[in-house]
Each structure stands twice: as C-alpha cells, then as structure tokens.
Amino acid sequence: MLGHDDFAKEVWSRAPSLLSGTNIDGETPLITALMAANLSLASDIITAASCHMQHDDLKHMLLKVDRSEGNALHHAMRNDFENLALQLLNIEPRLSEQVINTGESPMYMAARRGYTEVVERLLDIPSSADSGTKDESALHAAVRVGHTGQDYTAVNVLGNNAVNVVYSKTALLKTLKWVS
C-alpha cells in the first residue's frame, strides 16, 4: 500500500493542477506544508511541481499568497528553512516583493533571523521589498537583534549596499511623511 508521500506524488503526477489549488484561506499545498514545518513534503511539492507543471504555472503557484498575504518564501523563512528560501528565490525572484499584512518583507525577515545568504540574494534582486514592522527596514531589524556578522557592504547588481538601499528608501519615506 502506498504511504502518504507516495500517494501525494502519484496524485500530483496525474493531476498537477492540484498543486496550485488553494483552500479557503488561500493556502496552496506548498504553503500548507511549510506552515506545518514539513520540509520533506515542501521539497517534494516543489520537485513535483517542477516536473509536472509548465514553468510559468510553477511561478504562478509560488506567487500565490495566503490570508495574511504571505507567500511560500515567508513561510519557509518563518520555519528556518533557509536553503529552501534560496531555492524558491532562484525559481521565482518576484517572491521577494511581497509584504505580509504586518508590513514584513522577506528581506526584513531574513535580516532579523541572520540569514546572510538570503539577504545577499535579496540584495541582488532590485525589486526586493525591505520594509518591516513599525516603519522599520531590514537594516533596523538586523542591527536591533545584533546580527553584526551580517555584511552590510555586500553590493547588489546596481552597485548599492544594504545601507545605501535602506537609507534611500527610508529617507524618501520620511520626506514623504514630513511633506504630507
């Protein structure tokens, strides 16, 4: 008799559209697996989706958000799946743009947790959001929790380091708030 993993793989191979379906809370099977902190199942889902879905359909599935506006990247980092977060960013860099309803961006979450490789990867994506809670940025989070090992001098593809990126966005926000 098939185990749960084998059963799921068999179903996905026959009906890959089930991989992108959502429940009433907007959760895909991948998000549900990540919320349950089931790295094995989440990895199996990504593998199955990569094998049985068109690349555009895979990206569309990864970009879906749940009720809290969180995507698979948010949930991967929330459960300390740093390598999976990097894998997701390699498949779909636009995951870095989504901000959850508390205002946290993937960069903020990665900086707060000290995920140096994820922060560096996010800095390579020009459209990455860097906002956090209470008008903070990713740099605020990293400094506040003492991730002094983080390399804030690493540059993105545009030649800007984390301090430049955060300062320009923070200065713009503060200016806009002061003017309005």
Short mmCIF file of N, CA and C in Angstrom, two decimals:
data_model
loop_
_atom_site.label_atom_id
_atom_site.label_comp_id
_atom_site.label_asym_id
_atom_site.label_seq_id
_atom_site.Cartn_x
_atom_site.Cartn_y
_atom_site.Cartn_z
N MET A 1 0.85 -1.19 0.00
CA MET A 1 0.00 0.00 0.00
C MET A 1 0.88 1.24 0.00
N LEU A 2 0.42 2.26 -0.67
CA LEU A 2 1.18 3.50 -0.76
C LEU A 2 1.17 4.25 0.56
N GLY A 3 2.33 4.86 0.92
CA GLY A 3 2.39 5.75 2.07
C GLY A 3 1.87 7.11 1.66
N HIS A 4 1.79 8.03 2.60
CA HIS A 4 1.26 9.37 2.30
C HIS A 4 2.08 10.08 1.24
N ASP A 5 3.41 10.01 1.37
CA ASP A 5 4.27 10.68 0.39
C ASP A 5 4.09 10.09 -1.00
N ASP A 6 4.09 8.77 -1.08
CA ASP A 6 3.92 8.11 -2.38
C ASP A 6 2.55 8.43 -2.98
N PHE A 7 1.55 8.44 -2.14
CA PHE A 7 0.19 8.74 -2.60
C PHE A 7 0.14 10.16 -3.18
N ALA A 8 0.72 11.12 -2.43
CA ALA A 8 0.72 12.51 -2.89
C ALA A 8 1.45 12.64 -4.22
N LYS A 9 2.60 12.00 -4.34
CA LYS A 9 3.37 12.07 -5.59
C LYS A 9 2.57 11.49 -6.76
N GLU A 10 1.88 10.40 -6.52
CA GLU A 10 1.08 9.77 -7.57
C GLU A 10 -0.06 10.70 -8.00
N VAL A 11 -0.72 11.31 -7.04
CA VAL A 11 -1.82 12.23 -7.36
C VAL A 11 -1.28 13.42 -8.17
N TRP A 12 -0.17 14.02 -7.72
CA TRP A 12 0.37 15.19 -8.41
C TRP A 12 0.83 14.85 -9.82
N SER A 13 1.35 13.64 -10.01
CA SER A 13 1.80 13.28 -11.36
C SER A 13 0.62 13.16 -12.32
N ARG A 14 -0.54 12.80 -11.79
CA ARG A 14 -1.74 12.64 -12.64
C ARG A 14 -2.57 13.92 -12.75
N ALA A 15 -2.50 14.76 -11.73
CA ALA A 15 -3.30 16.00 -11.73
C ALA A 15 -2.48 17.16 -11.16
N PRO A 16 -1.48 17.64 -11.92
CA PRO A 16 -0.61 18.71 -11.40
C PRO A 16 -1.35 20.00 -11.05
N SER A 17 -2.55 20.19 -11.58
CA SER A 17 -3.30 21.41 -11.25
C SER A 17 -3.62 21.48 -9.76
N LEU A 18 -3.64 20.32 -9.10
CA LEU A 18 -3.90 20.31 -7.66
C LEU A 18 -2.81 21.02 -6.87
N LEU A 19 -1.61 21.10 -7.43
CA LEU A 19 -0.51 21.77 -6.76
C LEU A 19 -0.75 23.27 -6.59
N SER A 20 -1.51 23.85 -7.50
CA SER A 20 -1.73 25.30 -7.42
C SER A 20 -3.10 25.66 -6.85
N GLY A 21 -3.88 24.66 -6.49
CA GLY A 21 -5.17 24.94 -5.87
C GLY A 21 -5.00 25.53 -4.49
N THR A 22 -6.02 26.24 -4.03
CA THR A 22 -5.95 26.85 -2.70
C THR A 22 -7.17 26.46 -1.87
N ASN A 23 -6.99 26.54 -0.56
CA ASN A 23 -8.13 26.33 0.33
C ASN A 23 -8.80 27.68 0.60
N ILE A 24 -9.74 27.71 1.50
CA ILE A 24 -10.50 28.94 1.78
C ILE A 24 -9.61 30.07 2.31
N ASP A 25 -8.45 29.71 2.88
CA ASP A 25 -7.52 30.72 3.40
C ASP A 25 -6.45 31.12 2.38
N GLY A 26 -6.60 30.64 1.15
CA GLY A 26 -5.64 30.98 0.10
C GLY A 26 -4.35 30.18 0.16
N GLU A 27 -4.32 29.14 0.94
CA GLU A 27 -3.11 28.34 1.11
C GLU A 27 -3.01 27.26 0.04
N THR A 28 -1.89 27.25 -0.66
CA THR A 28 -1.59 26.17 -1.60
C THR A 28 -1.08 24.97 -0.80
N PRO A 29 -0.99 23.80 -1.41
CA PRO A 29 -0.38 22.67 -0.70
C PRO A 29 1.03 22.99 -0.20
N LEU A 30 1.81 23.75 -0.98
CA LEU A 30 3.15 24.12 -0.55
C LEU A 30 3.11 24.99 0.70
N ILE A 31 2.28 26.01 0.70
CA ILE A 31 2.18 26.88 1.88
C ILE A 31 1.71 26.07 3.09
N THR A 32 0.77 25.17 2.90
CA THR A 32 0.28 24.33 4.00
C THR A 32 1.40 23.46 4.55
N ALA A 33 2.20 22.86 3.67
CA ALA A 33 3.33 22.04 4.12
C ALA A 33 4.33 22.88 4.89
N LEU A 34 4.59 24.10 4.42
CA LEU A 34 5.54 24.98 5.11
C LEU A 34 4.99 25.44 6.45
N MET A 35 3.70 25.73 6.51
CA MET A 35 3.09 26.14 7.78
C MET A 35 3.17 25.01 8.81
N ALA A 36 3.15 23.77 8.33
CA ALA A 36 3.27 22.61 9.22
C ALA A 36 4.74 22.28 9.49
N ALA A 37 5.65 23.10 8.98
CA ALA A 37 7.09 22.91 9.15
C ALA A 37 7.54 21.54 8.62
N ASN A 38 6.93 21.10 7.53
CA ASN A 38 7.25 19.81 6.93
C ASN A 38 8.14 20.05 5.71
N LEU A 39 9.44 20.13 5.97
CA LEU A 39 10.41 20.42 4.92
C LEU A 39 10.42 19.34 3.85
N SER A 40 10.32 18.10 4.25
CA SER A 40 10.33 16.99 3.30
C SER A 40 9.17 17.10 2.31
N LEU A 41 7.98 17.32 2.83
CA LEU A 41 6.81 17.44 1.96
C LEU A 41 6.91 18.69 1.08
N ALA A 42 7.37 19.79 1.65
CA ALA A 42 7.52 21.02 0.87
C ALA A 42 8.50 20.80 -0.29
N SER A 43 9.60 20.13 -0.01
CA SER A 43 10.58 19.83 -1.06
C SER A 43 9.99 18.92 -2.13
N ASP A 44 9.21 17.92 -1.69
CA ASP A 44 8.55 17.02 -2.64
C ASP A 44 7.57 17.78 -3.53
N ILE A 45 6.86 18.73 -2.95
CA ILE A 45 5.90 19.52 -3.73
C ILE A 45 6.62 20.35 -4.78
N ILE A 46 7.73 20.98 -4.39
CA ILE A 46 8.50 21.78 -5.35
C ILE A 46 9.05 20.89 -6.47
N THR A 47 9.55 19.72 -6.10
CA THR A 47 10.07 18.78 -7.10
C THR A 47 8.96 18.34 -8.05
N ALA A 48 7.81 17.97 -7.48
CA ALA A 48 6.68 17.53 -8.31
C ALA A 48 6.20 18.65 -9.22
N ALA A 49 6.10 19.85 -8.67
CA ALA A 49 5.65 21.00 -9.47
C ALA A 49 6.64 21.29 -10.59
N SER A 50 7.93 21.18 -10.30
CA SER A 50 8.95 21.42 -11.32
C SER A 50 8.89 20.39 -12.44
N CYS A 51 8.53 19.16 -12.08
CA CYS A 51 8.46 18.07 -13.08
C CYS A 51 7.17 18.08 -13.88
N HIS A 52 6.06 18.43 -13.24
CA HIS A 52 4.75 18.23 -13.85
C HIS A 52 4.02 19.50 -14.27
N MET A 53 4.61 20.67 -13.99
CA MET A 53 3.95 21.92 -14.36
C MET A 53 4.81 22.68 -15.37
N GLN A 54 4.17 23.49 -16.19
CA GLN A 54 4.89 24.42 -17.04
C GLN A 54 5.58 25.44 -16.13
N HIS A 55 6.71 25.99 -16.58
CA HIS A 55 7.48 26.90 -15.73
C HIS A 55 6.66 28.12 -15.30
N ASP A 56 5.87 28.68 -16.20
CA ASP A 56 5.03 29.83 -15.85
C ASP A 56 3.97 29.45 -14.81
N ASP A 57 3.43 28.24 -14.92
CA ASP A 57 2.44 27.77 -13.93
C ASP A 57 3.10 27.58 -12.57
N LEU A 58 4.33 27.09 -12.57
CA LEU A 58 5.08 26.92 -11.32
C LEU A 58 5.29 28.27 -10.65
N LYS A 59 5.72 29.26 -11.42
CA LYS A 59 5.93 30.60 -10.86
C LYS A 59 4.62 31.18 -10.33
N HIS A 60 3.55 30.99 -11.07
CA HIS A 60 2.23 31.48 -10.64
C HIS A 60 1.83 30.82 -9.31
N MET A 61 2.07 29.54 -9.19
CA MET A 61 1.75 28.82 -7.95
C MET A 61 2.58 29.35 -6.78
N LEU A 62 3.86 29.60 -7.02
CA LEU A 62 4.72 30.09 -5.95
C LEU A 62 4.34 31.50 -5.50
N LEU A 63 3.82 32.31 -6.40
CA LEU A 63 3.47 33.69 -6.07
C LEU A 63 2.13 33.83 -5.34
N LYS A 64 1.38 32.76 -5.22
CA LYS A 64 0.09 32.84 -4.51
C LYS A 64 0.33 33.17 -3.04
N VAL A 65 -0.60 33.93 -2.48
CA VAL A 65 -0.47 34.35 -1.08
C VAL A 65 -1.67 33.86 -0.28
N ASP A 66 -1.42 33.68 1.01
CA ASP A 66 -2.49 33.25 1.90
C ASP A 66 -3.22 34.46 2.48
N ARG A 67 -4.07 34.22 3.43
CA ARG A 67 -4.90 35.27 4.01
C ARG A 67 -4.07 36.40 4.64
N SER A 68 -2.87 36.07 5.14
CA SER A 68 -2.01 37.09 5.75
C SER A 68 -1.08 37.75 4.73
N GLU A 69 -1.32 37.47 3.44
CA GLU A 69 -0.51 37.98 2.33
C GLU A 69 0.88 37.35 2.29
N GLY A 70 1.07 36.24 3.00
CA GLY A 70 2.35 35.55 2.99
C GLY A 70 2.44 34.56 1.84
N ASN A 71 3.62 34.49 1.24
CA ASN A 71 3.85 33.51 0.18
C ASN A 71 4.76 32.40 0.70
N ALA A 72 5.14 31.48 -0.17
CA ALA A 72 5.96 30.34 0.25
C ALA A 72 7.29 30.80 0.84
N LEU A 73 7.86 31.88 0.33
CA LEU A 73 9.13 32.38 0.85
C LEU A 73 9.00 32.82 2.31
N HIS A 74 7.95 33.56 2.63
CA HIS A 74 7.72 33.98 4.01
C HIS A 74 7.64 32.77 4.94
N HIS A 75 6.86 31.78 4.52
CA HIS A 75 6.65 30.61 5.37
C HIS A 75 7.92 29.76 5.49
N ALA A 76 8.72 29.70 4.44
CA ALA A 76 9.98 28.96 4.52
C ALA A 76 10.91 29.61 5.54
N MET A 77 11.01 30.92 5.51
CA MET A 77 11.90 31.60 6.46
C MET A 77 11.34 31.55 7.88
N ARG A 78 10.05 31.65 8.01
CA ARG A 78 9.43 31.59 9.33
C ARG A 78 9.76 30.27 10.04
N ASN A 79 9.97 29.21 9.26
CA ASN A 79 10.27 27.90 9.84
C ASN A 79 11.74 27.52 9.71
N ASP A 80 12.60 28.51 9.51
CA ASP A 80 14.06 28.31 9.46
C ASP A 80 14.53 27.41 8.33
N PHE A 81 13.83 27.45 7.20
CA PHE A 81 14.23 26.68 6.03
C PHE A 81 15.01 27.60 5.08
N GLU A 82 16.20 28.00 5.52
CA GLU A 82 16.99 28.96 4.76
C GLU A 82 17.35 28.45 3.37
N ASN A 83 17.77 27.21 3.25
CA ASN A 83 18.14 26.68 1.93
C ASN A 83 16.94 26.60 0.99
N LEU A 84 15.79 26.26 1.54
CA LEU A 84 14.58 26.23 0.72
C LEU A 84 14.22 27.64 0.26
N ALA A 85 14.43 28.62 1.13
CA ALA A 85 14.18 30.02 0.76
C ALA A 85 15.05 30.42 -0.43
N LEU A 86 16.31 30.02 -0.40
CA LEU A 86 17.20 30.31 -1.53
C LEU A 86 16.74 29.60 -2.80
N GLN A 87 16.30 28.36 -2.66
CA GLN A 87 15.79 27.61 -3.81
C GLN A 87 14.57 28.32 -4.41
N LEU A 88 13.67 28.76 -3.55
CA LEU A 88 12.47 29.46 -4.02
C LEU A 88 12.84 30.75 -4.77
N LEU A 89 13.80 31.49 -4.23
CA LEU A 89 14.23 32.73 -4.88
C LEU A 89 14.88 32.47 -6.23
N ASN A 90 15.56 31.35 -6.35
CA ASN A 90 16.17 31.01 -7.64
C ASN A 90 15.11 30.66 -8.68
N ILE A 91 14.02 30.07 -8.24
CA ILE A 91 12.93 29.73 -9.16
C ILE A 91 12.12 30.98 -9.52
N GLU A 92 11.80 31.79 -8.49
CA GLU A 92 10.93 32.96 -8.71
C GLU A 92 11.39 34.14 -7.86
N PRO A 93 12.27 35.00 -8.41
CA PRO A 93 12.77 36.16 -7.65
C PRO A 93 11.68 37.13 -7.19
N ARG A 94 10.54 37.17 -7.90
CA ARG A 94 9.48 38.11 -7.51
C ARG A 94 8.86 37.78 -6.15
N LEU A 95 9.17 36.61 -5.59
CA LEU A 95 8.71 36.31 -4.23
C LEU A 95 9.23 37.36 -3.25
N SER A 96 10.35 37.99 -3.58
CA SER A 96 10.99 38.97 -2.71
C SER A 96 10.21 40.28 -2.60
N GLU A 97 9.24 40.49 -3.46
CA GLU A 97 8.49 41.75 -3.49
C GLU A 97 7.30 41.76 -2.55
N GLN A 98 6.83 40.61 -2.14
CA GLN A 98 5.60 40.50 -1.35
C GLN A 98 5.83 40.89 0.11
N VAL A 99 4.96 41.72 0.63
CA VAL A 99 4.99 42.15 2.03
C VAL A 99 3.74 41.61 2.71
N ILE A 100 3.92 40.96 3.87
CA ILE A 100 2.76 40.41 4.57
C ILE A 100 1.99 41.52 5.28
N ASN A 101 0.82 41.20 5.78
CA ASN A 101 -0.06 42.24 6.33
C ASN A 101 0.47 42.92 7.59
N THR A 102 1.53 42.40 8.19
CA THR A 102 2.16 43.09 9.32
C THR A 102 3.25 44.05 8.85
N GLY A 103 3.46 44.12 7.54
CA GLY A 103 4.46 45.02 6.97
C GLY A 103 5.82 44.39 6.76
N GLU A 104 5.96 43.11 7.07
CA GLU A 104 7.27 42.46 6.96
C GLU A 104 7.54 41.97 5.54
N SER A 105 8.70 42.35 5.04
CA SER A 105 9.16 41.88 3.74
C SER A 105 10.07 40.67 3.95
N PRO A 106 10.32 39.92 2.89
CA PRO A 106 11.28 38.81 3.02
C PRO A 106 12.66 39.28 3.49
N MET A 107 13.12 40.44 3.01
CA MET A 107 14.43 40.93 3.42
C MET A 107 14.45 41.24 4.92
N TYR A 108 13.39 41.83 5.41
CA TYR A 108 13.28 42.12 6.84
C TYR A 108 13.34 40.82 7.65
N MET A 109 12.58 39.82 7.21
CA MET A 109 12.56 38.54 7.91
C MET A 109 13.94 37.89 7.89
N ALA A 110 14.60 37.92 6.74
CA ALA A 110 15.92 37.30 6.61
C ALA A 110 16.96 38.03 7.47
N ALA A 111 16.91 39.35 7.48
CA ALA A 111 17.86 40.13 8.28
C ALA A 111 17.63 39.88 9.77
N ARG A 112 16.38 39.83 10.18
CA ARG A 112 16.06 39.59 11.58
C ARG A 112 16.55 38.22 12.05
N ARG A 113 16.56 37.25 11.15
CA ARG A 113 16.99 35.90 11.51
C ARG A 113 18.48 35.65 11.26
N GLY A 114 19.16 36.62 10.66
CA GLY A 114 20.58 36.45 10.39
C GLY A 114 20.89 35.55 9.21
N TYR A 115 19.99 35.47 8.25
CA TYR A 115 20.18 34.63 7.06
C TYR A 115 21.01 35.41 6.03
N THR A 116 22.31 35.40 6.23
CA THR A 116 23.21 36.19 5.40
C THR A 116 23.08 35.88 3.92
N GLU A 117 23.05 34.59 3.56
CA GLU A 117 22.96 34.23 2.14
C GLU A 117 21.64 34.71 1.52
N VAL A 118 20.57 34.62 2.29
CA VAL A 118 19.28 35.07 1.77
C VAL A 118 19.29 36.58 1.59
N VAL A 119 19.84 37.31 2.56
CA VAL A 119 19.92 38.77 2.44
C VAL A 119 20.74 39.14 1.20
N GLU A 120 21.88 38.46 1.02
CA GLU A 120 22.72 38.76 -0.14
C GLU A 120 21.97 38.48 -1.44
N ARG A 121 21.24 37.38 -1.48
CA ARG A 121 20.45 37.05 -2.69
C ARG A 121 19.37 38.10 -2.93
N LEU A 122 18.71 38.53 -1.85
CA LEU A 122 17.67 39.55 -1.97
C LEU A 122 18.24 40.88 -2.45
N LEU A 123 19.45 41.21 -2.02
CA LEU A 123 20.08 42.44 -2.48
C LEU A 123 20.39 42.40 -3.97
N ASP A 124 20.53 41.19 -4.52
CA ASP A 124 20.76 41.04 -5.96
C ASP A 124 19.49 41.23 -6.79
N ILE A 125 18.36 41.28 -6.12
CA ILE A 125 17.07 41.45 -6.81
C ILE A 125 16.63 42.90 -6.60
N PRO A 126 16.77 43.74 -7.62
CA PRO A 126 16.48 45.17 -7.45
C PRO A 126 15.09 45.48 -6.92
N SER A 127 14.12 44.65 -7.20
CA SER A 127 12.74 44.94 -6.79
C SER A 127 12.39 44.40 -5.40
N SER A 128 13.37 43.84 -4.68
CA SER A 128 13.08 43.29 -3.35
C SER A 128 12.56 44.36 -2.41
N ALA A 129 11.51 44.02 -1.70
CA ALA A 129 10.99 44.92 -0.66
C ALA A 129 11.90 44.80 0.56
N ASP A 130 12.02 45.87 1.34
CA ASP A 130 12.87 45.81 2.53
C ASP A 130 12.15 46.33 3.78
N SER A 131 10.85 46.49 3.69
CA SER A 131 10.09 47.06 4.81
C SER A 131 9.92 46.06 5.94
N GLY A 132 9.69 46.63 7.11
CA GLY A 132 9.42 45.82 8.29
C GLY A 132 8.27 46.40 9.07
N THR A 133 8.10 45.93 10.26
CA THR A 133 7.02 46.43 11.11
C THR A 133 7.38 47.81 11.65
N LYS A 134 6.38 48.59 11.97
CA LYS A 134 6.53 49.90 12.61
C LYS A 134 7.49 50.83 11.85
N ASP A 135 7.35 50.90 10.54
CA ASP A 135 8.18 51.78 9.70
C ASP A 135 9.68 51.46 9.79
N GLU A 136 10.00 50.25 10.15
CA GLU A 136 11.40 49.85 10.18
C GLU A 136 11.78 49.24 8.84
N SER A 137 13.08 49.04 8.67
CA SER A 137 13.59 48.40 7.47
C SER A 137 14.36 47.14 7.87
N ALA A 138 14.85 46.44 6.88
CA ALA A 138 15.64 45.24 7.13
C ALA A 138 16.90 45.58 7.92
N LEU A 139 17.49 46.71 7.65
CA LEU A 139 18.70 47.10 8.38
C LEU A 139 18.39 47.35 9.85
N HIS A 140 17.27 47.98 10.15
CA HIS A 140 16.87 48.17 11.54
C HIS A 140 16.79 46.83 12.26
N ALA A 141 16.15 45.86 11.62
CA ALA A 141 15.96 44.54 12.24
C ALA A 141 17.29 43.87 12.52
N ALA A 142 18.19 43.90 11.56
CA ALA A 142 19.48 43.24 11.73
C ALA A 142 20.29 43.88 12.85
N VAL A 143 20.30 45.19 12.90
CA VAL A 143 21.06 45.90 13.93
C VAL A 143 20.43 45.68 15.31
N ARG A 144 19.11 45.76 15.39
CA ARG A 144 18.43 45.62 16.67
C ARG A 144 18.66 44.26 17.31
N VAL A 145 18.66 43.22 16.52
CA VAL A 145 18.83 41.88 17.10
C VAL A 145 20.28 41.44 17.13
N GLY A 146 21.19 42.32 16.75
CA GLY A 146 22.61 42.06 16.93
C GLY A 146 23.25 41.15 15.90
N HIS A 147 22.76 41.15 14.70
CA HIS A 147 23.40 40.35 13.65
C HIS A 147 24.56 41.15 13.07
N THR A 148 25.57 41.36 13.92
CA THR A 148 26.70 42.17 13.49
C THR A 148 27.60 41.43 12.51
N GLY A 149 27.43 40.12 12.39
CA GLY A 149 28.19 39.36 11.42
C GLY A 149 27.70 39.56 10.00
N GLN A 150 26.55 40.18 9.87
CA GLN A 150 25.98 40.43 8.55
C GLN A 150 26.87 41.42 7.79
N ASP A 151 27.11 41.16 6.53
CA ASP A 151 27.94 42.04 5.71
C ASP A 151 27.05 43.07 5.02
N TYR A 152 26.98 44.26 5.59
CA TYR A 152 26.14 45.30 5.02
C TYR A 152 26.82 46.02 3.86
N THR A 153 28.08 45.63 3.57
CA THR A 153 28.79 46.25 2.46
C THR A 153 28.64 45.47 1.17
N ALA A 154 28.03 44.28 1.23
CA ALA A 154 27.80 43.49 0.01
C ALA A 154 26.94 44.32 -0.93
N VAL A 155 27.30 44.31 -2.20
CA VAL A 155 26.58 45.14 -3.16
C VAL A 155 25.66 44.30 -4.03
N ASN A 156 24.57 44.93 -4.45
CA ASN A 156 23.63 44.26 -5.36
C ASN A 156 24.07 44.53 -6.80
N VAL A 157 23.27 44.08 -7.75
CA VAL A 157 23.64 44.22 -9.16
C VAL A 157 23.73 45.68 -9.61
N LEU A 158 23.12 46.58 -8.87
CA LEU A 158 23.19 48.01 -9.20
C LEU A 158 24.37 48.71 -8.52
N GLY A 159 25.15 47.96 -7.72
CA GLY A 159 26.29 48.53 -7.03
C GLY A 159 25.95 49.18 -5.70
N ASN A 160 24.76 48.97 -5.19
CA ASN A 160 24.35 49.54 -3.91
C ASN A 160 24.46 48.51 -2.80
N ASN A 161 24.96 48.94 -1.63
CA ASN A 161 24.97 48.02 -0.50
C ASN A 161 23.70 48.23 0.33
N ALA A 162 23.54 47.41 1.36
CA ALA A 162 22.31 47.45 2.16
C ALA A 162 22.08 48.82 2.78
N VAL A 163 23.14 49.46 3.24
CA VAL A 163 23.00 50.77 3.86
C VAL A 163 22.48 51.78 2.83
N ASN A 164 23.03 51.77 1.61
CA ASN A 164 22.56 52.68 0.55
C ASN A 164 21.09 52.45 0.24
N VAL A 165 20.72 51.18 0.07
CA VAL A 165 19.35 50.85 -0.30
C VAL A 165 18.38 51.29 0.79
N VAL A 166 18.70 50.92 2.03
CA VAL A 166 17.81 51.25 3.14
C VAL A 166 17.75 52.75 3.36
N TYR A 167 18.91 53.43 3.30
CA TYR A 167 18.91 54.86 3.52
C TYR A 167 18.08 55.59 2.48
N SER A 168 18.23 55.22 1.22
CA SER A 168 17.48 55.92 0.17
C SER A 168 15.99 55.71 0.33
N LYS A 169 15.57 54.48 0.65
CA LYS A 169 14.14 54.21 0.82
C LYS A 169 13.61 54.85 2.09
N THR A 170 14.38 54.78 3.18
CA THR A 170 13.94 55.36 4.45
C THR A 170 13.88 56.88 4.35
N ALA A 171 14.89 57.48 3.72
CA ALA A 171 14.89 58.94 3.56
C ALA A 171 13.70 59.39 2.73
N LEU A 172 13.39 58.66 1.69
CA LEU A 172 12.24 59.00 0.85
C LEU A 172 10.95 58.90 1.65
N LEU A 173 10.80 57.83 2.41
CA LEU A 173 9.59 57.66 3.22
C LEU A 173 9.44 58.77 4.25
N LYS A 174 10.54 59.09 4.94
CA LYS A 174 10.48 60.14 5.96
C LYS A 174 10.17 61.49 5.33
N THR A 175 10.73 61.75 4.15
CA THR A 175 10.46 63.01 3.45
C THR A 175 8.99 63.08 3.05
N LEU A 176 8.48 62.00 2.51
CA LEU A 176 7.07 61.99 2.10
C LEU A 176 6.15 62.18 3.30
N LYS A 177 6.47 61.57 4.44
CA LYS A 177 5.64 61.74 5.64
C LYS A 177 5.72 63.17 6.15
N TRP A 178 6.90 63.79 6.07
CA TRP A 178 7.08 65.15 6.55
C TRP A 178 6.32 66.13 5.67
N VAL A 179 6.33 65.89 4.36
CA VAL A 179 5.67 66.78 3.41
C VAL A 179 4.15 66.65 3.50
N SER A 180 3.66 65.45 3.75
CA SER A 180 2.20 65.26 3.73
C SER A 180 1.52 65.71 5.00
#
